[in-house]
Short mmCIF file of C-alpha atoms in Angstrom, two decimals:
data_model
loop_
_atom_site.label_atom_id
_atom_site.label_comp_id
_atom_site.label_asym_id
_atom_site.label_seq_id
_atom_site.Cartn_x
_atom_site.Cartn_y
_atom_site.Cartn_z
CA MET A 5 -47.36 -8.33 16.49
CA ARG A 6 -48.86 -7.28 13.07
CA ARG A 7 -52.25 -7.81 14.46
CA ARG A 8 -51.64 -5.73 17.52
CA SER A 9 -50.37 -2.81 15.33
CA ILE A 10 -53.44 -3.01 13.21
CA ILE A 11 -55.64 -2.73 16.32
CA GLY A 12 -53.77 0.28 17.79
CA THR A 13 -53.76 2.07 14.48
CA SER A 14 -57.37 1.40 13.43
CA LEU A 15 -58.60 2.70 16.83
CA ALA A 16 -56.54 5.82 16.50
CA VAL A 17 -57.85 6.56 13.01
CA VAL A 18 -61.36 6.04 13.99
CA THR A 19 -61.01 8.35 16.93
CA ALA A 20 -59.20 11.00 14.96
CA MET A 21 -62.10 10.95 12.37
CA SER A 22 -64.72 11.39 15.12
CA LEU A 23 -62.79 14.28 16.65
CA ALA A 24 -62.49 16.08 13.28
CA ALA A 25 -66.26 15.71 12.85
CA CYS A 26 -66.72 17.35 16.30
CA GLY A 27 -64.26 20.12 15.49
CA GLY A 28 -61.91 18.81 18.30
CA GLY A 29 -58.57 17.18 18.28
CA ASP A 30 -56.35 19.75 19.97
CA GLY A 31 -55.80 17.36 22.79
CA GLY A 32 -53.78 19.61 24.98
CA GLY A 33 -54.09 22.03 27.88
CA GLU A 34 -56.15 21.99 30.99
CA ASP A 35 -59.13 23.30 29.07
CA SER A 36 -59.09 20.54 26.48
CA LYS A 37 -62.33 18.64 26.14
CA THR A 38 -60.43 15.70 24.77
CA VAL A 39 -59.07 13.07 27.13
CA ARG A 40 -56.44 10.87 25.57
CA VAL A 41 -56.56 7.36 27.02
CA THR A 42 -54.13 4.60 26.49
CA LEU A 43 -55.50 1.17 27.23
CA VAL A 44 -54.38 -2.42 26.77
CA ASN A 45 -56.09 -5.17 24.89
CA HIS A 46 -58.36 -6.68 27.62
CA VAL A 47 -61.97 -7.51 28.23
CA TRP A 48 -62.00 -4.68 30.67
CA THR A 49 -61.10 -2.28 27.84
CA GLU A 50 -63.72 -3.62 25.43
CA ASN A 51 -66.42 -3.18 28.24
CA ILE A 52 -65.24 0.32 28.80
CA ARG A 53 -65.24 1.24 25.18
CA LYS A 54 -68.89 0.10 24.95
CA ALA A 55 -69.83 2.40 27.82
CA LEU A 56 -67.89 5.46 26.64
CA PRO A 57 -70.88 7.20 24.96
CA GLU A 58 -72.52 7.39 28.29
CA PHE A 59 -69.41 8.95 29.90
CA GLU A 60 -69.00 11.42 27.03
CA LYS A 61 -72.75 12.50 27.20
CA GLN A 62 -72.51 12.94 30.93
CA SER A 63 -69.14 14.75 31.02
CA GLY A 64 -69.28 16.75 27.77
CA LEU A 65 -65.70 15.30 27.08
CA THR A 66 -64.39 13.47 24.15
CA VAL A 67 -62.34 10.27 24.77
CA ASP A 68 -59.52 9.58 22.47
CA VAL A 69 -58.68 5.91 22.84
CA THR A 70 -55.47 4.20 21.88
CA GLN A 71 -55.67 0.46 22.38
CA LEU A 72 -52.56 -1.73 22.15
CA GLY A 73 -51.19 -5.15 22.97
CA GLU A 74 -49.02 -5.53 26.04
CA ASP A 75 -45.61 -5.43 24.25
CA GLN A 76 -46.71 -2.50 22.02
CA LEU A 77 -48.05 -0.63 25.10
CA SER A 78 -44.72 -1.04 26.90
CA ASP A 79 -42.88 0.11 23.89
CA GLN A 80 -45.00 3.24 23.63
CA TYR A 81 -44.56 4.11 27.37
CA ASN A 82 -40.86 3.64 27.21
CA VAL A 83 -40.56 6.07 24.44
CA LYS A 84 -43.07 8.69 25.46
CA LEU A 85 -42.55 8.77 29.17
CA ASN A 86 -38.80 8.84 28.92
CA ALA A 87 -39.28 11.89 26.58
CA GLY A 88 -41.61 13.63 28.96
CA SER A 89 -44.31 13.66 26.33
CA ASP A 90 -47.58 15.35 27.26
CA ASP A 91 -49.73 13.56 24.76
CA LEU A 92 -50.77 10.78 27.23
CA ASP A 93 -53.35 11.74 29.69
CA VAL A 94 -54.69 8.53 31.31
CA MET A 95 -52.51 5.46 31.35
CA MET A 96 -53.46 1.80 31.94
CA TYR A 97 -50.44 0.15 33.53
CA ARG A 98 -49.24 -2.98 35.45
CA PRO A 99 -48.56 -1.93 39.11
CA LEU A 100 -46.47 -4.88 39.93
CA GLN A 101 -44.44 -4.95 36.64
CA GLU A 102 -43.66 -1.30 35.90
CA GLY A 103 -45.44 0.51 38.67
CA LYS A 104 -42.31 1.15 40.89
CA LEU A 105 -40.31 2.18 37.84
CA PHE A 106 -43.08 4.58 36.78
CA ALA A 107 -43.45 6.06 40.18
CA LYS A 108 -39.75 6.40 41.01
CA ASN A 109 -39.30 8.31 37.64
CA LYS A 110 -42.20 10.53 38.43
CA TYR A 111 -44.15 9.46 35.40
CA LEU A 112 -47.32 9.08 37.46
CA ALA A 113 -49.06 12.10 38.93
CA ASP A 114 -49.92 12.03 42.60
CA LEU A 115 -53.69 11.54 42.99
CA SER A 116 -53.81 11.62 46.73
CA GLU A 117 -55.51 14.99 47.17
CA ARG A 118 -58.08 14.29 44.47
CA VAL A 119 -58.93 10.98 45.78
CA LYS A 120 -59.18 12.17 49.42
CA SER A 121 -61.28 15.26 48.64
CA ASP A 122 -63.74 13.30 46.63
CA SER A 123 -66.11 11.56 49.15
CA ALA A 124 -68.32 10.13 46.40
CA PHE A 125 -65.39 8.19 44.90
CA GLU A 126 -65.18 6.23 48.20
CA ILE A 127 -61.39 5.38 48.27
CA GLY A 128 -62.11 3.34 51.39
CA ASP A 129 -64.08 0.86 49.23
CA PHE A 130 -60.88 -0.19 47.53
CA GLN A 131 -59.27 -3.48 48.94
CA ALA A 132 -55.98 -2.82 50.92
CA GLY A 133 -53.95 -5.34 49.12
CA PRO A 134 -54.39 -3.80 45.53
CA MET A 135 -54.09 -0.19 46.90
CA GLN A 136 -50.74 -1.05 48.39
CA ALA A 137 -49.34 -1.82 44.91
CA THR A 138 -50.75 1.56 43.50
CA THR A 139 -49.26 3.63 46.40
CA TYR A 140 -45.69 4.82 46.30
CA GLU A 141 -44.05 6.52 49.29
CA ASP A 142 -47.49 7.11 50.79
CA ASN A 143 -48.77 8.84 47.65
CA ILE A 144 -51.60 7.34 45.64
CA VAL A 145 -50.30 7.12 42.09
CA GLY A 146 -52.84 4.77 40.50
CA LEU A 147 -56.25 3.21 41.05
CA PRO A 148 -56.59 -0.61 40.64
CA ILE A 149 -59.23 -1.81 38.28
CA ILE A 150 -58.56 -5.50 37.76
CA THR A 151 -57.41 -8.04 40.42
CA GLU A 152 -56.25 -11.58 40.78
CA GLN A 153 -56.13 -13.87 43.87
CA GLU A 154 -54.62 -17.27 44.28
CA VAL A 155 -57.00 -20.03 45.10
CA LEU A 156 -57.02 -23.90 45.24
CA TYR A 157 -58.48 -25.80 42.39
CA TYR A 158 -59.41 -29.38 43.25
CA ARG A 159 -61.23 -32.48 42.12
CA LYS A 160 -64.27 -33.06 44.13
CA ASP A 161 -64.86 -36.57 42.74
CA LEU A 162 -61.36 -37.65 43.82
CA LEU A 163 -61.73 -36.25 47.42
CA THR A 164 -64.88 -38.16 47.85
CA LYS A 165 -63.42 -41.35 46.53
CA SER A 166 -60.63 -41.11 49.07
CA GLY A 167 -63.07 -40.41 51.91
CA PHE A 168 -62.46 -36.66 52.26
CA THR A 169 -65.58 -34.54 53.02
CA ALA A 170 -64.09 -31.11 52.40
CA PRO A 171 -61.04 -29.64 50.70
CA PRO A 172 -57.89 -28.90 52.78
CA LYS A 173 -58.09 -25.88 54.98
CA THR A 174 -54.37 -26.01 55.92
CA LEU A 175 -51.16 -26.67 54.06
CA ASP A 176 -50.53 -29.81 56.22
CA GLU A 177 -54.02 -31.04 55.13
CA LEU A 178 -53.09 -30.31 51.46
CA LYS A 179 -50.09 -32.45 51.70
CA ALA A 180 -51.87 -35.33 53.50
CA GLN A 181 -54.81 -35.31 50.99
CA ALA A 182 -52.51 -35.07 48.07
CA ALA A 183 -50.59 -38.14 49.17
CA LYS A 184 -53.73 -40.21 49.91
CA ILE A 185 -55.51 -39.30 46.53
CA GLU A 186 -52.31 -39.99 44.60
CA ALA A 187 -51.96 -43.46 46.32
CA ASP A 188 -55.65 -44.23 45.53
CA ASN A 189 -55.40 -43.23 41.93
CA PRO A 190 -52.37 -44.58 40.03
CA GLY A 191 -51.50 -42.22 37.28
CA VAL A 192 -52.91 -39.05 38.98
CA ALA A 193 -50.70 -36.64 40.64
CA GLY A 194 -51.56 -35.36 44.11
CA PHE A 195 -50.59 -31.73 43.27
CA VAL A 196 -49.57 -29.66 40.33
CA ALA A 197 -48.38 -26.02 40.07
CA ARG A 198 -45.99 -23.79 38.13
CA THR A 199 -42.42 -24.94 38.16
CA GLY A 200 -40.51 -22.49 35.93
CA LYS A 201 -37.92 -20.40 37.82
CA ALA A 202 -39.58 -17.09 37.01
CA ALA A 203 -43.08 -18.17 36.29
CA ALA A 204 -43.49 -20.02 39.64
CA VAL A 205 -42.59 -16.99 41.71
CA THR A 206 -46.03 -15.44 41.69
CA GLN A 207 -47.82 -18.60 42.72
CA PHE A 208 -45.06 -19.52 45.24
CA SER A 209 -45.54 -16.09 46.89
CA SER A 210 -48.82 -17.14 48.59
CA PHE A 211 -46.96 -20.12 50.24
CA LEU A 212 -44.21 -17.71 51.20
CA PHE A 213 -46.68 -15.38 52.90
CA SER A 214 -48.66 -18.13 54.54
CA PHE A 215 -45.55 -19.37 56.15
CA GLY A 216 -44.90 -15.88 57.56
CA GLY A 217 -42.27 -14.84 54.96
CA ASP A 218 -41.75 -12.20 52.29
CA PHE A 219 -39.18 -11.20 49.72
CA VAL A 220 -38.10 -8.18 51.62
CA ASP A 221 -38.55 -6.81 55.15
CA SER A 222 -39.93 -3.46 56.21
CA SER A 223 -36.47 -1.86 55.79
CA GLY A 224 -36.10 -3.16 52.19
CA LYS A 225 -33.55 -5.85 52.98
CA ALA A 226 -33.78 -9.17 51.32
CA THR A 227 -35.35 -11.89 53.29
CA VAL A 228 -35.65 -14.98 51.18
CA ASN A 229 -33.36 -16.99 53.49
CA THR A 230 -35.34 -16.48 56.79
CA GLU A 231 -36.44 -19.74 58.45
CA GLN A 232 -40.04 -18.93 57.16
CA ALA A 233 -38.83 -18.55 53.71
CA LYS A 234 -36.68 -21.70 53.75
CA GLN A 235 -39.75 -23.63 55.06
CA ALA A 236 -41.81 -22.23 52.21
CA TYR A 237 -39.31 -23.30 49.43
CA ALA A 238 -38.90 -26.69 50.96
CA TYR A 239 -42.69 -27.23 51.20
CA TYR A 240 -43.55 -26.04 47.64
CA GLY A 241 -40.64 -27.88 46.14
CA GLY A 242 -41.22 -30.97 48.27
CA LEU A 243 -44.92 -31.23 47.39
CA LEU A 244 -44.11 -31.09 43.69
CA ARG A 245 -41.16 -33.49 43.99
CA ASP A 246 -43.14 -36.10 46.05
CA HIS A 247 -46.67 -35.66 44.85
CA GLY A 248 -46.30 -33.82 41.47
CA PRO A 249 -46.60 -35.33 37.96
CA GLU A 250 -44.14 -38.11 37.01
CA ASN A 251 -40.99 -36.80 35.33
CA ILE A 252 -41.88 -33.36 36.37
CA SER A 253 -40.23 -30.55 34.35
CA THR A 254 -38.92 -27.40 35.85
CA ASP A 255 -40.15 -25.00 33.19
CA MET A 256 -43.93 -25.14 33.52
CA SER A 257 -45.86 -21.90 33.40
CA TRP A 258 -49.60 -21.77 34.04
CA SER A 259 -50.64 -23.16 30.66
CA GLU A 260 -48.71 -26.46 31.13
CA ALA A 261 -49.80 -26.82 34.78
CA MET A 262 -53.41 -26.04 33.94
CA ALA A 263 -53.40 -28.54 31.11
CA ILE A 264 -52.30 -31.38 33.50
CA PHE A 265 -55.19 -30.48 35.90
CA THR A 266 -57.96 -30.05 33.17
CA GLN A 267 -56.99 -33.35 31.57
CA GLY A 268 -57.71 -35.03 34.95
CA LYS A 269 -54.15 -35.87 35.80
CA ALA A 270 -53.85 -33.98 39.10
CA ALA A 271 -56.04 -33.62 42.23
CA PHE A 272 -55.02 -30.21 43.45
CA TYR A 273 -53.74 -27.17 41.71
CA THR A 274 -52.94 -23.58 43.15
CA GLU A 275 -53.30 -20.82 40.67
CA ALA A 276 -54.85 -17.48 39.91
CA ASN A 277 -58.63 -17.30 40.06
CA SER A 278 -58.68 -15.29 36.74
CA LEU A 279 -57.99 -18.57 34.85
CA TYR A 280 -60.79 -20.56 36.20
CA LYS A 281 -62.84 -20.75 33.03
CA ASN A 282 -59.92 -22.99 31.57
CA ALA A 283 -61.19 -25.60 33.96
CA THR A 284 -64.98 -25.00 33.53
CA ASP A 285 -65.11 -24.76 29.76
CA PRO A 286 -66.18 -28.11 28.21
CA THR A 287 -64.16 -27.49 25.10
CA LYS A 288 -61.02 -27.07 27.12
CA SER A 289 -61.48 -29.20 30.35
CA LYS A 290 -62.26 -32.90 31.04
CA VAL A 291 -63.11 -32.00 34.72
CA VAL A 292 -66.02 -29.55 34.26
CA ASP A 293 -68.38 -31.62 36.35
CA SER A 294 -65.84 -32.33 39.10
CA VAL A 295 -63.79 -29.26 39.56
CA GLY A 296 -64.07 -27.32 42.82
CA PHE A 297 -62.48 -24.10 44.27
CA ALA A 298 -61.46 -23.33 47.86
CA ALA A 299 -59.66 -20.63 49.59
CA PHE A 300 -55.86 -20.96 49.71
CA PRO A 301 -54.92 -23.35 52.62
CA ALA A 302 -53.50 -21.77 55.77
CA GLY A 303 -49.89 -22.08 56.75
CA PRO A 304 -48.22 -21.26 60.07
CA ALA A 305 -49.11 -17.63 59.47
CA GLY A 306 -52.66 -18.26 58.30
CA SER A 307 -54.15 -18.18 54.75
CA LYS A 308 -52.35 -15.30 53.10
CA PRO A 309 -52.70 -15.58 49.31
CA TYR A 310 -51.86 -12.70 47.04
CA ASN A 311 -54.52 -10.15 46.13
CA ILE A 312 -53.02 -8.13 43.53
CA PRO A 313 -53.96 -5.56 40.85
CA SER A 314 -52.97 -6.82 37.45
CA TRP A 315 -53.91 -3.49 35.91
CA ALA A 316 -54.44 0.01 37.11
CA LEU A 317 -55.23 3.51 35.82
CA GLY A 318 -52.98 6.50 36.42
CA VAL A 319 -52.40 10.02 35.10
CA ASN A 320 -49.29 11.01 33.15
CA ASP A 321 -47.58 13.57 35.30
CA SER A 322 -46.50 15.48 32.20
CA SER A 323 -50.13 15.77 31.04
CA GLU A 324 -51.57 19.31 30.86
CA ASN A 325 -55.14 17.88 31.07
CA LYS A 326 -55.03 16.36 34.48
CA ASP A 327 -58.39 17.56 35.61
CA ASN A 328 -60.23 15.90 32.85
CA ALA A 329 -58.00 12.87 33.14
CA TRP A 330 -59.16 12.48 36.66
CA LYS A 331 -62.88 12.80 35.49
CA PHE A 332 -62.30 9.78 33.29
CA ILE A 333 -60.69 7.74 36.13
CA GLN A 334 -63.49 8.79 38.53
CA TRP A 335 -65.90 7.17 36.08
CA ALA A 336 -63.92 4.15 34.82
CA ALA A 337 -62.79 3.18 38.41
CA GLY A 338 -65.95 4.19 40.13
CA LYS A 339 -68.41 1.95 41.84
CA GLU A 340 -70.97 1.73 38.90
CA GLN A 341 -68.40 0.76 36.33
CA ALA A 342 -66.62 -1.71 38.80
CA LEU A 343 -69.93 -3.47 39.28
CA ALA A 344 -70.57 -3.64 35.65
CA GLN A 345 -67.14 -5.15 34.93
CA GLN A 346 -67.44 -7.54 37.84
CA THR A 347 -70.81 -8.86 36.58
CA ALA A 348 -69.18 -9.30 33.14
CA GLY A 349 -66.53 -11.57 34.81
CA VAL A 350 -63.75 -9.11 35.32
CA PRO A 351 -62.73 -9.21 39.04
CA GLY A 352 -62.54 -5.75 40.58
CA ALA A 353 -60.78 -4.02 43.44
CA ARG A 354 -63.63 -2.60 45.21
CA ALA A 355 -64.97 -4.49 48.24
CA SER A 356 -68.53 -3.41 47.42
CA VAL A 357 -68.58 -5.43 44.12
CA TRP A 358 -67.68 -8.59 46.01
CA ALA A 359 -70.29 -7.96 48.72
CA ASN A 360 -72.99 -7.33 46.12
CA PRO A 361 -74.74 -10.66 45.06
CA ALA A 362 -74.98 -9.29 41.42
CA GLY A 363 -71.08 -9.03 41.50
CA THR A 364 -70.49 -12.73 42.22
CA ALA A 365 -73.51 -14.22 40.34
CA SER A 366 -71.52 -15.11 37.27
CA TYR A 367 -68.91 -17.02 39.30
CA PRO A 368 -69.29 -20.54 40.62
CA LYS A 369 -70.41 -20.23 44.26
CA ASP A 370 -67.44 -21.96 45.81
CA LEU A 371 -65.02 -19.79 43.76
CA ALA A 372 -66.91 -16.68 44.89
CA GLU A 373 -66.55 -17.72 48.48
CA ALA A 374 -62.92 -18.52 48.02
CA ASN A 375 -62.33 -15.17 46.55
CA THR A 376 -64.07 -13.50 49.51
CA VAL A 377 -61.48 -14.97 51.71
CA SER A 378 -58.58 -13.98 49.52
CA THR A 379 -59.69 -10.45 49.15
CA ALA A 380 -60.02 -10.11 52.92
CA ASN A 381 -56.71 -11.73 53.81
CA GLY A 382 -54.65 -11.11 50.70
CA VAL A 383 -51.33 -9.58 50.27
CA GLY A 384 -50.78 -6.77 47.65
CA HIS A 385 -47.85 -8.25 45.78
CA ASP A 386 -46.87 -11.47 44.27
CA ARG A 387 -43.32 -10.74 43.30
CA PRO A 388 -40.57 -8.49 44.60
CA LEU A 389 -41.56 -4.86 44.28
CA VAL A 390 -38.53 -3.68 42.25
CA VAL A 391 -37.76 -1.83 39.08
CA LYS A 392 -36.14 -4.70 37.31
CA VAL A 393 -38.86 -7.29 38.10
CA ALA A 394 -37.81 -9.94 35.62
CA GLN A 395 -34.21 -10.09 36.88
CA ALA A 396 -35.46 -10.32 40.57
CA ARG A 397 -37.78 -13.22 39.68
CA GLU A 398 -34.91 -15.18 38.32
CA ILE A 399 -33.01 -14.80 41.46
CA VAL A 400 -35.65 -15.58 44.00
CA GLY A 401 -37.18 -18.36 41.82
CA GLN A 402 -33.86 -20.40 41.76
CA PRO A 403 -34.49 -22.10 45.16
CA ILE A 404 -38.01 -23.17 43.95
CA VAL A 405 -36.20 -25.16 41.12
CA ASP A 406 -33.66 -26.46 43.44
CA ALA A 407 -36.31 -27.65 45.89
CA ILE A 408 -38.21 -29.45 43.23
CA THR A 409 -35.12 -31.32 41.95
CA GLY A 410 -34.12 -32.45 45.36
CA LYS A 411 -31.31 -30.04 46.08
CA ASP A 412 -30.69 -28.34 49.41
CA ALA A 413 -33.36 -25.67 49.47
CA ALA A 414 -31.94 -23.96 52.56
CA SER A 415 -28.53 -23.59 51.11
CA SER A 416 -30.12 -22.40 47.77
CA ALA A 417 -32.16 -19.84 49.77
CA ASP A 418 -29.02 -18.54 51.28
CA THR A 419 -27.34 -18.12 47.96
CA ALA A 420 -30.38 -16.55 46.53
CA ASN A 421 -30.60 -14.00 49.34
CA ALA A 422 -26.93 -12.85 48.97
CA ALA A 423 -27.62 -12.50 45.15
CA PHE A 424 -30.99 -10.63 45.85
CA GLN A 425 -29.57 -8.31 48.32
CA LYS A 426 -26.70 -7.35 45.97
CA PHE A 427 -29.51 -6.74 43.29
CA LEU A 428 -31.34 -4.58 45.79
CA ASP A 429 -28.22 -2.58 46.65
CA ASP A 430 -27.32 -2.11 42.99
CA GLU A 431 -30.86 -0.91 42.12
CA ALA A 432 -30.72 1.63 45.08
CA LYS A 433 -27.63 3.31 43.63
#
């Protein structure tokens, strides 16, 4: 935490000095030439900061950047937004974590008219899934800038050894191939994935969607005990129970599951594509030469992995500098910067960057192909879209743990659904 504080403070000091040298620093009002932008520590942020002189030259604006770690960023938003502070203009935020809270409390300005009246911005270029997560009650309150999709990691060598010529295209094939490879390779699990009650929810979501389920229905009612949801819980838990690592624990997050895969101890692994370099980096992985990537296998409802925005840009509704805040977003979320970020390895939300060969050149070919499927068919959330996200994940994640440990997944889903509905009712009060 000390390091995060130093980063945030040093940037603020450097920026303040540059403003003083320019005779600026007032920071307020619609005519202000200073745009105050709050960003999180991320590769995307580092890339944007390098390109800022270009934007400042083109726009005649000065950008005052505050860069913070995730926890520090959340703390600052909690204090300033609750107080109605106007000293934030542009905000980098997590649509699926705090997006609904921010929108419900009217912390985020409605950008709908700005977006729709700007033909050059090409709002239609943004993928539908990520845009769903930055839209609240039909109003566009943010623009997605970084995305993640769930894909299948697999061992090409083990598939070949067991006589398979291609990775599984369906969840039935995944189960069959996992069983065969496990039988042919003692000590190697057929499948690994997250098992922690809350941690697993996001990756389980793609199974839920592909079975035809979701966390809630169109009316906002809990649906984690529908037949489709029960089948998804049983499948995910059963696959890990029957073909997962020996003595499997029920508290694994991505780092533990990834370690099992990259150390050569599992044939298949479903996970976010954003983590792929852990499997292709020779200093971290023993399967660099044999790892492959494929689209998420189809269930009864097809292949429906999540396609989510992990981060987005919004405008503080209390800002008195909204026009210039929008100019920054036009540039930072525009096609040119989106392509620059994509070529640097930061997956974007615009369809054009995935269609452009330059946008996928830095990715393994099979991963780029898998990503194309995910972005076309993906669902725009990977957890319940609620205000108290952490609490909701604990509730809907319990049947995952119960299914892994061999308990009655259907009964657990019924219990979870009742608890989740109560949670939703309480949150709506």
